Tab-separated table of C-alpha atoms in Angstrom:
chain	number	residue	atom	x	y	z
E	1	MET	CA	45.333	27.589	42.269
E	2	LEU	CA	45.683	24.411	40.206
E	3	SER	CA	49.072	22.780	39.822
E	4	VAL	CA	50.543	22.572	36.365
E	5	GLY	CA	50.180	18.757	36.428
E	6	LEU	CA	46.500	18.850	37.468
E	7	HIS	CA	45.791	21.567	34.916
E	8	ARG	CA	47.210	19.359	32.141
E	9	VAL	CA	45.133	16.390	33.332
E	10	LEU	CA	41.923	18.447	33.184
E	11	ILE	CA	42.754	19.624	29.685
E	12	LEU	CA	43.344	16.039	28.595
E	13	ILE	CA	39.984	14.980	30.166
E	14	ALA	CA	38.158	17.770	28.319
E	15	LEU	CA	39.753	16.901	25.004
E	16	LEU	CA	38.950	13.216	25.505
E	17	SER	CA	35.305	14.086	26.276
E	18	VAL	CA	34.993	16.079	23.037
E	19	LEU	CA	36.619	13.292	21.078
E	20	LEU	CA	34.283	10.618	22.509
E	21	ALA	CA	31.243	12.773	21.861
E	22	SER	CA	32.254	13.300	18.259
E	23	CYS	CA	32.671	9.547	17.776
E	24	ALA	CA	29.413	8.573	19.352
E	25	PRO	CA	26.613	7.372	17.032
E	26	PRO	CA	23.522	9.561	16.591
E	27	ALA	CA	20.674	9.050	19.019
E	28	PRO	CA	18.099	6.452	17.966
E	29	GLY	CA	16.038	7.870	15.167
E	30	GLY	CA	18.632	10.481	14.333
E	31	ASN	CA	19.773	10.915	10.747
E	32	SER	CA	23.200	11.549	9.396
E	33	THR	CA	22.381	14.815	7.669
E	34	THR	CA	20.604	17.999	8.694
E	35	SER	CA	21.246	19.952	5.490
E	36	ALA	CA	22.234	19.449	1.918
E	37	GLY	CA	25.672	17.939	1.704
E	38	GLY	CA	25.334	14.696	3.592
E	39	ILE	CA	23.515	11.377	3.619
E	40	ILE	CA	19.863	10.625	4.380
E	41	LYS	CA	19.188	7.010	5.288
E	42	VAL	CA	15.781	5.558	4.448
E	43	GLY	CA	14.561	2.421	6.182
E	44	LEU	CA	12.726	0.049	3.841
E	45	LEU	CA	10.669	-2.893	5.083
E	46	ALA	CA	9.209	-5.557	2.799
E	47	PRO	CA	8.878	-9.372	2.826
E	48	VAL	CA	11.101	-11.087	0.288
E	49	THR	CA	10.587	-14.426	2.041
E	50	GLY	CA	7.399	-16.007	3.350
E	51	GLN	CA	3.946	-15.896	1.826
E	52	GLY	CA	4.270	-12.322	0.601
E	53	ALA	CA	7.637	-12.828	-1.099
E	54	ALA	CA	6.520	-12.147	-4.685
E	55	SER	CA	4.700	-8.955	-3.760
E	56	GLY	CA	7.491	-7.885	-1.444
E	57	GLN	CA	10.121	-8.314	-4.122
E	58	ASP	CA	8.006	-6.158	-6.398
E	59	MET	CA	8.028	-3.512	-3.694
E	60	VAL	CA	11.805	-3.565	-3.519
E	61	ASN	CA	12.139	-3.551	-7.292
E	62	GLY	CA	9.799	-0.585	-7.705
E	63	TRP	CA	11.635	1.409	-5.052
E	64	ASN	CA	15.039	0.660	-6.555
E	65	LEU	CA	13.856	1.470	-10.077
E	66	TRP	CA	12.920	5.017	-9.146
E	67	TRP	CA	16.372	5.760	-7.779
E	68	LYS	CA	18.075	3.930	-10.656
E	69	LEU	CA	16.247	6.038	-13.240
E	70	ASN	CA	16.408	9.359	-11.390
E	71	GLY	CA	19.601	9.050	-9.337
E	72	ASN	CA	19.913	8.915	-5.568
E	73	LYS	CA	21.394	12.423	-5.228
E	74	LEU	CA	19.073	15.284	-4.280
E	75	CYS	CA	19.466	19.030	-3.768
E	76	SER	CA	21.682	19.575	-6.803
E	77	GLY	CA	23.563	16.357	-6.089
E	78	LYS	CA	24.720	17.409	-2.620
E	79	THR	CA	22.670	14.907	-0.611
E	80	GLU	CA	22.777	11.161	-1.093
E	81	ILE	CA	19.798	8.898	-0.345
E	82	GLN	CA	20.867	5.559	1.098
E	83	THR	CA	18.324	2.755	1.438
E	84	VAL	CA	18.667	0.366	4.373
E	85	PHE	CA	16.549	-2.677	3.583
E	86	GLN	CA	15.255	-5.336	5.987
E	87	ASP	CA	13.223	-8.460	5.141
E	88	THR	CA	10.104	-8.831	7.291
E	89	ALA	CA	9.627	-12.453	6.221
E	90	SER	CA	5.848	-11.814	6.168
E	91	VAL	CA	5.806	-12.119	9.974
E	92	PRO	CA	4.558	-9.290	12.272
E	93	ASP	CA	7.025	-9.944	15.076
E	94	THR	CA	9.913	-10.056	12.587
E	95	ALA	CA	8.693	-6.806	11.022
E	96	ARG	CA	8.680	-5.077	14.425
E	97	ASN	CA	12.159	-6.376	15.227
E	98	LYS	CA	13.491	-5.248	11.878
E	99	ALA	CA	11.943	-1.803	12.419
E	100	ARG	CA	13.713	-1.644	15.783
E	101	PHE	CA	16.989	-2.492	14.081
E	102	LEU	CA	16.494	0.253	11.483
E	103	VAL	CA	15.755	2.859	14.138
E	104	GLU	CA	18.143	1.871	16.914
E	105	GLN	CA	21.041	0.412	14.951
E	106	SER	CA	20.905	2.003	11.501
E	107	ASN	CA	19.602	5.348	12.826
E	108	VAL	CA	17.062	5.940	10.052
E	109	PRO	CA	14.860	9.041	10.496
E	110	PHE	CA	11.832	7.388	8.902
E	111	ILE	CA	10.599	4.050	7.499
E	112	VAL	CA	8.805	3.053	4.310
E	113	GLY	CA	6.734	-0.156	4.363
E	114	PRO	CA	5.959	-2.957	5.140
E	115	LEU	CA	3.356	-4.973	3.173
E	116	PHE	CA	0.737	-6.765	5.258
E	117	ALA	CA	-1.777	-5.143	7.569
E	118	ASN	CA	-0.658	-7.191	10.561
E	119	GLU	CA	2.983	-6.317	9.900
E	120	ALA	CA	2.030	-2.646	9.598
E	121	LEU	CA	0.215	-2.670	12.921
E	122	ALA	CA	3.164	-4.228	14.676
E	123	VAL	CA	5.613	-1.750	13.157
E	124	ALA	CA	3.443	1.334	13.670
E	125	THR	CA	2.949	0.500	17.347
E	126	TYR	CA	6.724	0.638	17.758
E	127	THR	CA	7.491	3.604	15.513
E	128	LYS	CA	4.774	5.789	17.032
E	129	ALA	CA	6.148	5.082	20.518
E	130	LYS	CA	9.581	6.164	19.284
E	131	GLY	CA	8.289	9.247	17.466
E	132	ILE	CA	9.455	7.937	14.077
E	133	PRO	CA	7.389	8.692	10.937
E	134	ILE	CA	6.301	5.744	8.834
E	135	PHE	CA	5.099	5.943	5.229
E	136	TRP	CA	2.666	3.346	3.939
E	137	PRO	CA	2.437	2.941	0.157
E	138	VAL	CA	0.916	-0.571	0.571
E	139	PRO	CA	-0.721	-1.295	3.972
E	140	SER	CA	-4.363	-0.305	3.523
E	141	ASN	CA	-5.973	-0.746	6.956
E	142	ASP	CA	-8.863	1.717	6.799
E	143	ASP	CA	-8.725	2.906	10.374
E	144	PHE	CA	-5.103	3.961	10.458
E	145	THR	CA	-5.998	7.101	8.515
E	146	GLN	CA	-9.469	7.348	10.050
E	147	ARG	CA	-10.439	6.692	13.698
E	148	GLN	CA	-6.890	5.693	14.760
E	149	ARG	CA	-5.003	8.178	12.606
E	150	SER	CA	-1.642	9.492	13.673
E	151	ASP	CA	0.408	12.404	12.387
E	152	LEU	CA	3.304	9.937	12.161
E	153	VAL	CA	1.536	7.614	9.722
E	154	ILE	CA	1.168	8.910	6.159
E	155	ARG	CA	-0.098	6.808	3.233
E	156	ILE	CA	1.940	8.299	0.364
E	157	ALA	CA	1.014	6.564	-2.889
E	158	GLY	CA	-1.377	4.379	-0.913
E	159	TRP	CA	-5.056	3.718	-0.334
E	160	THR	CA	-7.575	2.271	2.110
E	161	SER	CA	-9.024	-1.217	1.586
E	162	SER	CA	-12.585	0.059	1.056
E	163	GLN	CA	-11.598	3.058	-1.098
E	164	PRO	CA	-12.018	1.303	-4.480
E	165	THR	CA	-14.994	-0.862	-3.491
E	166	HIS	CA	-17.269	2.022	-2.462
E	167	PRO	CA	-17.484	3.427	-5.993
E	168	PHE	CA	-17.238	-0.066	-7.520
E	169	ALA	CA	-20.619	-1.026	-5.971
E	170	ASP	CA	-22.177	2.096	-7.447
E	171	TRP	CA	-20.666	1.409	-10.867
E	172	ILE	CA	-21.872	-2.218	-10.980
E	173	MET	CA	-25.396	-1.286	-10.003
E	174	GLN	CA	-25.510	1.581	-12.507
E	175	GLN	CA	-24.209	-0.630	-15.309
E	176	HIS	CA	-26.342	-3.601	-14.337
E	177	PRO	CA	-29.586	-2.351	-12.752
E	178	ASN	CA	-30.969	-5.922	-12.887
E	179	TYR	CA	-28.380	-7.065	-10.324
E	180	LYS	CA	-30.309	-6.907	-7.054
E	181	LYS	CA	-28.780	-9.798	-5.112
E	182	PHE	CA	-25.088	-10.320	-4.409
E	183	ALA	CA	-22.984	-12.952	-2.740
E	184	THR	CA	-19.461	-12.272	-1.456
E	185	ILE	CA	-16.417	-14.419	-0.818
E	186	ALA	CA	-13.245	-13.119	0.716
E	187	ALA	CA	-10.140	-13.931	2.711
E	188	ASP	CA	-10.950	-14.117	6.434
E	189	PHE	CA	-8.826	-11.235	7.698
E	190	ILE	CA	-9.003	-7.475	8.033
E	191	PHE	CA	-8.312	-6.606	4.369
E	192	GLY	CA	-11.117	-8.950	3.321
E	193	TYR	CA	-13.532	-7.429	5.834
E	194	GLU	CA	-12.778	-3.869	4.756
E	195	SER	CA	-12.805	-4.577	1.041
E	196	VAL	CA	-16.120	-6.413	1.267
E	197	GLY	CA	-17.387	-3.833	3.773
E	198	GLY	CA	-17.000	-0.943	1.294
E	199	PHE	CA	-18.792	-2.897	-1.395
E	200	VAL	CA	-21.632	-4.134	0.849
E	201	ASN	CA	-22.184	-0.751	2.493
E	202	VAL	CA	-22.794	1.068	-0.776
E	203	ALA	CA	-24.617	-1.811	-2.493
E	204	THR	CA	-27.125	-2.157	0.337
E	205	LEU	CA	-27.642	1.595	0.585
E	206	ARG	CA	-28.604	1.440	-3.102
E	207	GLY	CA	-31.166	-1.253	-2.370
E	208	ALA	CA	-29.254	-4.468	-3.077
E	209	LYS	CA	-29.524	-7.567	-0.898
E	210	ILE	CA	-26.562	-9.625	0.235
E	211	VAL	CA	-27.784	-13.227	0.075
E	212	LYS	CA	-24.545	-14.939	1.166
E	213	GLN	CA	-21.155	-14.077	2.645
E	214	VAL	CA	-18.381	-16.657	2.709
E	215	TRP	CA	-14.996	-16.300	4.404
E	216	ASN	CA	-12.126	-18.620	3.499
E	217	PRO	CA	-8.888	-18.795	5.532
E	218	THR	CA	-5.822	-17.139	4.054
E	219	GLY	CA	-3.651	-19.837	2.557
E	220	THR	CA	-6.628	-21.788	1.186
E	221	SER	CA	-5.305	-24.429	-1.205
E	222	ASP	CA	-8.695	-26.008	-1.993
E	223	PHE	CA	-11.667	-23.742	-2.733
E	224	SER	CA	-14.098	-26.628	-3.371
E	225	PRO	CA	-15.805	-26.312	0.032
E	226	TYR	CA	-16.407	-22.586	-0.487
E	227	LEU	CA	-17.353	-21.908	-4.091
E	228	PRO	CA	-20.640	-23.820	-4.150
E	229	LEU	CA	-21.790	-21.797	-1.136
E	230	VAL	CA	-21.702	-18.567	-3.130
E	231	ALA	CA	-22.529	-20.084	-6.526
E	232	ASN	CA	-25.698	-21.713	-5.227
E	233	ALA	CA	-26.915	-18.778	-3.149
E	234	GLY	CA	-29.225	-17.401	-5.841
E	235	ALA	CA	-27.136	-14.248	-6.344
E	236	ASP	CA	-27.227	-12.204	-9.527
E	237	ALA	CA	-23.480	-11.610	-9.204
E	238	VAL	CA	-20.534	-12.352	-6.899
E	239	PHE	CA	-17.933	-10.041	-5.412
E	240	ALA	CA	-14.626	-11.602	-4.383
E	241	THR	CA	-11.506	-10.477	-2.552
E	242	GLU	CA	-8.595	-12.918	-2.538
E	243	VAL	CA	-4.948	-12.066	-1.972
E	244	VAL	CA	-1.404	-13.272	-2.728
E	245	ALA	CA	-1.255	-17.002	-3.663
E	246	ASP	CA	-4.944	-17.534	-2.861
E	247	ALA	CA	-5.906	-15.310	-5.810
E	248	PRO	CA	-4.775	-17.528	-8.713
E	249	ARG	CA	-6.088	-20.621	-6.925
E	250	PHE	CA	-9.512	-18.959	-6.506
E	251	VAL	CA	-9.697	-17.721	-10.112
E	252	LYS	CA	-8.653	-21.141	-11.477
E	253	ALA	CA	-11.157	-22.979	-9.282
E	254	TRP	CA	-13.986	-20.551	-10.269
E	255	SER	CA	-13.298	-21.378	-13.894
E	256	ASP	CA	-12.771	-25.102	-13.397
E	257	PHE	CA	-16.048	-25.433	-11.485
E	258	GLY	CA	-17.812	-23.966	-14.517
E	259	TYR	CA	-18.936	-20.761	-12.859
E	260	LYS	CA	-17.009	-18.325	-15.035
E	261	ASN	CA	-19.559	-18.331	-17.883
E	262	LYS	CA	-22.590	-18.700	-15.594
E	263	ILE	CA	-22.290	-16.162	-12.776
E	264	PRO	CA	-20.887	-12.640	-13.179
E	265	LEU	CA	-17.790	-12.203	-11.049
E	266	PHE	CA	-16.331	-8.896	-9.810
E	267	THR	CA	-13.196	-8.632	-7.705
E	268	SER	CA	-10.945	-6.357	-5.738
E	269	GLN	CA	-7.758	-5.177	-7.448
E	270	ASN	CA	-5.564	-7.541	-5.438
E	271	THR	CA	-7.305	-10.598	-6.885
E	272	THR	CA	-6.096	-9.763	-10.390
E	273	ASP	CA	-3.007	-7.776	-9.446
E	274	GLN	CA	-0.077	-8.267	-11.793
E	275	SER	CA	1.908	-10.014	-9.029
E	276	GLN	CA	-0.630	-12.888	-9.234
E	277	LEU	CA	-1.881	-12.373	-12.782
E	278	ARG	CA	1.537	-13.478	-14.082
E	279	SER	CA	0.658	-17.038	-13.025
E	280	MET	CA	-2.874	-17.007	-14.453
E	281	GLY	CA	-4.119	-17.965	-17.887
E	282	SER	CA	-7.328	-17.701	-19.848
E	283	GLU	CA	-9.365	-18.253	-16.673
E	284	ALA	CA	-8.621	-14.641	-15.699
E	285	GLU	CA	-9.505	-13.004	-19.009
E	286	GLY	CA	-12.509	-10.728	-18.793
E	287	ILE	CA	-12.574	-10.343	-14.973
E	288	ILE	CA	-13.614	-6.866	-13.962
E	289	SER	CA	-12.149	-5.310	-10.824
E	290	ALA	CA	-11.683	-1.905	-9.245
E	291	GLY	CA	-8.482	-0.355	-7.982
E	292	HIS	CA	-6.311	2.733	-7.792
E	293	TYR	CA	-3.775	1.259	-10.220
E	294	ALA	CA	-4.102	-0.109	-13.720
E	295	GLU	CA	-0.925	-1.109	-15.529
E	296	GLY	CA	-2.782	-0.955	-18.848
E	297	ARG	CA	-3.666	2.729	-18.381
E	298	ASP	CA	-2.927	4.580	-21.631
E	299	ASP	CA	-0.998	7.461	-20.157
E	300	PRO	CA	2.657	8.452	-20.482
E	301	ALA	CA	3.317	8.460	-16.729
E	302	THR	CA	1.988	4.946	-16.370
E	303	GLN	CA	3.439	3.459	-19.561
E	304	SER	CA	6.889	4.942	-19.091
E	305	PHE	CA	6.987	3.217	-15.694
E	306	VAL	CA	5.572	-0.046	-17.062
E	307	GLN	CA	8.086	-0.129	-19.890
E	308	ALA	CA	11.037	0.738	-17.646
E	309	PHE	CA	10.045	-1.944	-15.124
E	310	ASP	CA	9.531	-4.522	-17.843
E	311	LYS	CA	12.957	-3.726	-19.316
E	312	ALA	CA	14.662	-3.870	-15.886
E	313	TYR	CA	12.977	-6.992	-14.489
E	314	GLY	CA	11.410	-8.816	-17.458
E	315	GLN	CA	7.827	-8.586	-16.194
E	316	LEU	CA	4.912	-6.170	-16.001
E	317	PRO	CA	4.770	-4.217	-12.740
E	318	SER	CA	2.238	-4.944	-10.011
E	319	TYR	CA	0.541	-2.355	-7.854
E	320	TYR	CA	3.155	-3.142	-5.196
E	321	ALA	CA	5.956	-2.078	-7.549
E	322	ALA	CA	4.024	1.026	-8.621
E	323	ALA	CA	3.373	1.967	-4.979
E	324	LEU	CA	7.066	1.947	-3.969
E	325	TYR	CA	8.158	3.606	-7.200
E	326	THR	CA	5.657	6.421	-6.579
E	327	ALA	CA	6.574	6.601	-2.879
E	328	ALA	CA	10.164	7.237	-3.858
E	329	GLN	CA	8.975	9.938	-6.257
E	330	TRP	CA	6.854	11.494	-3.483
E	331	LEU	CA	9.539	11.409	-0.807
E	332	SER	CA	12.177	12.810	-3.130
E	333	GLN	CA	9.948	15.851	-3.727
E	334	GLY	CA	9.276	16.180	-0.014
E	335	ILE	CA	12.956	16.036	0.869
E	336	GLU	CA	13.823	18.576	-1.860
E	337	ALA	CA	11.067	20.887	-0.567
E	338	VAL	CA	12.918	21.332	2.768
E	339	GLY	CA	16.271	21.716	1.105
E	340	CYS	CA	17.320	18.209	2.135
E	341	ASN	CA	17.223	19.331	5.789
E	342	ILE	CA	14.928	16.881	7.525
E	343	SER	CA	16.131	17.639	11.060
E	344	ASN	CA	12.854	19.522	11.628
E	345	GLN	CA	10.462	16.590	11.524
E	346	ALA	CA	7.304	18.729	11.596
E	347	ALA	CA	8.474	20.816	8.634
E	348	PHE	CA	9.467	17.709	6.668
E	349	LEU	CA	6.125	15.965	7.274
E	350	LYS	CA	4.245	19.111	6.355
E	351	ALA	CA	6.163	19.246	3.070
E	352	VAL	CA	5.367	15.577	2.373
E	353	ARG	CA	1.680	16.185	3.086
E	354	SER	CA	1.644	19.144	0.732
E	355	ILE	CA	2.926	17.256	-2.315
E	356	LYS	CA	0.473	17.091	-5.208
E	357	LEU	CA	1.410	14.754	-8.029
E	358	ALA	CA	-0.122	16.058	-11.228
E	359	ASP	CA	0.424	12.603	-12.668
E	360	SER	CA	2.156	9.385	-11.629
E	361	ALA	CA	2.071	5.666	-12.347
E	362	PHE	CA	-1.314	5.802	-10.576
E	363	GLY	CA	-2.515	9.102	-12.007
E	364	PRO	CA	-2.992	12.365	-10.074
E	365	MET	CA	-2.566	12.039	-6.314
E	366	SER	CA	-2.737	14.279	-3.272
E	367	LEU	CA	-3.323	13.744	0.447
E	368	ASP	CA	-6.443	14.498	2.446
E	369	SER	CA	-6.239	16.018	5.924
E	370	TYR	CA	-6.129	12.530	7.392
E	371	GLY	CA	-2.958	11.460	5.490
E	372	ASN	CA	-4.639	9.271	2.837
E	373	PRO	CA	-4.573	9.851	-0.951
E	374	ILE	CA	-7.325	11.360	-3.029
E	375	GLU	CA	-6.905	9.547	-6.337
E	376	ASN	CA	-8.417	7.929	-9.386
E	377	ILE	CA	-10.249	4.626	-9.038
E	378	TYR	CA	-10.166	2.547	-12.225
E	379	ILE	CA	-12.772	0.019	-13.287
E	380	ARG	CA	-10.411	-2.512	-14.888
E	381	LYS	CA	-10.763	-5.505	-17.161
E	382	VAL	CA	-8.212	-8.288	-17.610
E	383	VAL	CA	-7.265	-8.453	-21.286
E	384	ARG	CA	-4.473	-10.119	-23.222
E	385	ARG	CA	-1.783	-7.916	-24.694
E	386	PRO	CA	-0.417	-8.428	-28.222
E	387	ASP	CA	2.638	-10.121	-26.649
E	388	GLY	CA	0.326	-12.662	-24.994
E	389	ARG	CA	0.663	-11.383	-21.418
E	390	LEU	CA	-2.364	-10.413	-19.317
E	391	TRP	CA	-2.884	-7.008	-17.817
E	392	ASN	CA	-5.578	-4.744	-16.371
E	393	VAL	CA	-6.963	-2.093	-18.707
E	394	PRO	CA	-9.276	0.683	-17.455
E	395	ILE	CA	-12.755	0.713	-18.962
E	396	GLN	CA	-13.778	3.688	-16.819
E	397	THR	CA	-11.996	6.174	-14.584
E	398	ILE	CA	-13.647	7.584	-11.475
E	399	PRO	CA	-11.568	10.661	-10.516
E	400	ASN	CA	-10.795	12.236	-7.156
E	401	VAL	CA	-12.031	9.459	-4.904
E	402	SER	CA	-11.301	9.907	-1.195
E	403	GLN	CA	-11.344	7.266	1.492
E	404	PHE	CA	-14.813	8.550	2.495
E	405	TYR	CA	-16.186	8.380	-1.067
E	406	ASN	CA	-19.342	10.515	-1.054
E	407	PHE	CA	-20.065	10.079	2.639
E	408	ASP	CA	-19.725	12.959	5.072
E	409	PRO	CA	-16.453	12.221	6.962
E	410	ALA	CA	-17.822	13.041	10.395
E	411	GLN	CA	-20.891	10.857	9.901
E	412	TYR	CA	-18.803	8.080	8.386
E	413	LEU	CA	-16.342	8.077	11.289
E	414	ALA	CA	-19.225	7.999	13.791
E	415	HIS	CA	-19.939	4.439	12.655
E	416	PRO	CA	-17.698	1.487	13.561
E	417	PRO	CA	-14.964	0.391	11.172
E	418	TYR	CA	-15.761	-2.434	8.769
E	419	THR	CA	-15.354	-5.853	10.359
E	420	ARG	CA	-16.466	-9.418	9.731
E	421	ASP	CA	-19.796	-8.529	11.319
E	422	TYR	CA	-20.248	-4.806	10.492
E	423	LYS	CA	-20.390	-3.592	6.905
E	424	GLY	CA	-22.612	-0.525	7.088
E	425	VAL	CA	-25.992	0.418	8.484
E	426	SER	CA	-27.941	-1.367	5.744
E	427	SER	CA	-25.789	-4.513	5.570
E	428	PRO	CA	-26.908	-7.923	6.912
């Protein structure tokens, strides 16, 4: 039999254990709510410093705008959404470290972001090892929803790099049957390879020849060594993919060298994205590109977003802003669908995958079985608005485009991913 003193000591130890357990933080990756009536933390990664700062700030602004307009309370106001933001500084190692902070210190149950492909790879390697879902509205690495797909990586409101350029090649050759020879110029990294790869694969399958391919380093300040290589290649037209600050420098140089009115130029959506178009002038007018977003789309869902963003931030929204705005819309519906109880990760991710947006800033969107959107692709033209600002207006809409375009998925995936050297069976 225990003595009265020892009995009291054991009771105190038991009470202390309960108290300590109740004060302990949740396990890494745990969230602070399992049902309506608490708080759900969302980890947000974007670069607001470094080379991607302008695009990253647009991401943050788009995300914040959705919650500002719609409120951050879900499930009849019982559950609060709290955003925990970290700046990746446009550096992969920093992005991974910030993801680790979000998971292990802030205890977020999932992460949205970041921006660049190399950041995304660094973050996804960590989050997959930890069993944490990551949502990618912006990173467009083809293979992460193809050969290297994971149930923990979902591209809500996103795309793959080659998704717009597959149908773009078809459209160009249908509209301009006399264009038989193409030259390409693109940034020398994975997005450039995949963007050009989609274009070249389809163009060559339709009988075109690629007479020259030029790769410039990211961060190119002087395009004079590169432009003559494509301009003098004897091509009927040129396809270009330039990103962030390289884009306005490329477009300006193309015009200054006198090529604008001599050689037809077609580009990826990033080259004339609003985040860069803001710093361009007449040299950009008339450029035709393809993308899953067009801020000049004459549709209430797009224009209500454009007008709200312009009012809030004094500028037209880029695709980066639209992506995070729509991601917030998507996730809010997914969280509501499980009654704000995200403790069952599988049920929550199933709900997110099941969301179908009848309309959005992008247009209709749903996910394929690989976790990538099926969406409109817009053939866009840069035009000047009545207020003098430039924007992208659709001249044709290609609906329901998947990441595989009109290829059989199994056959498509049997081939290697697009790289600097491989761009389809008929490519050079």
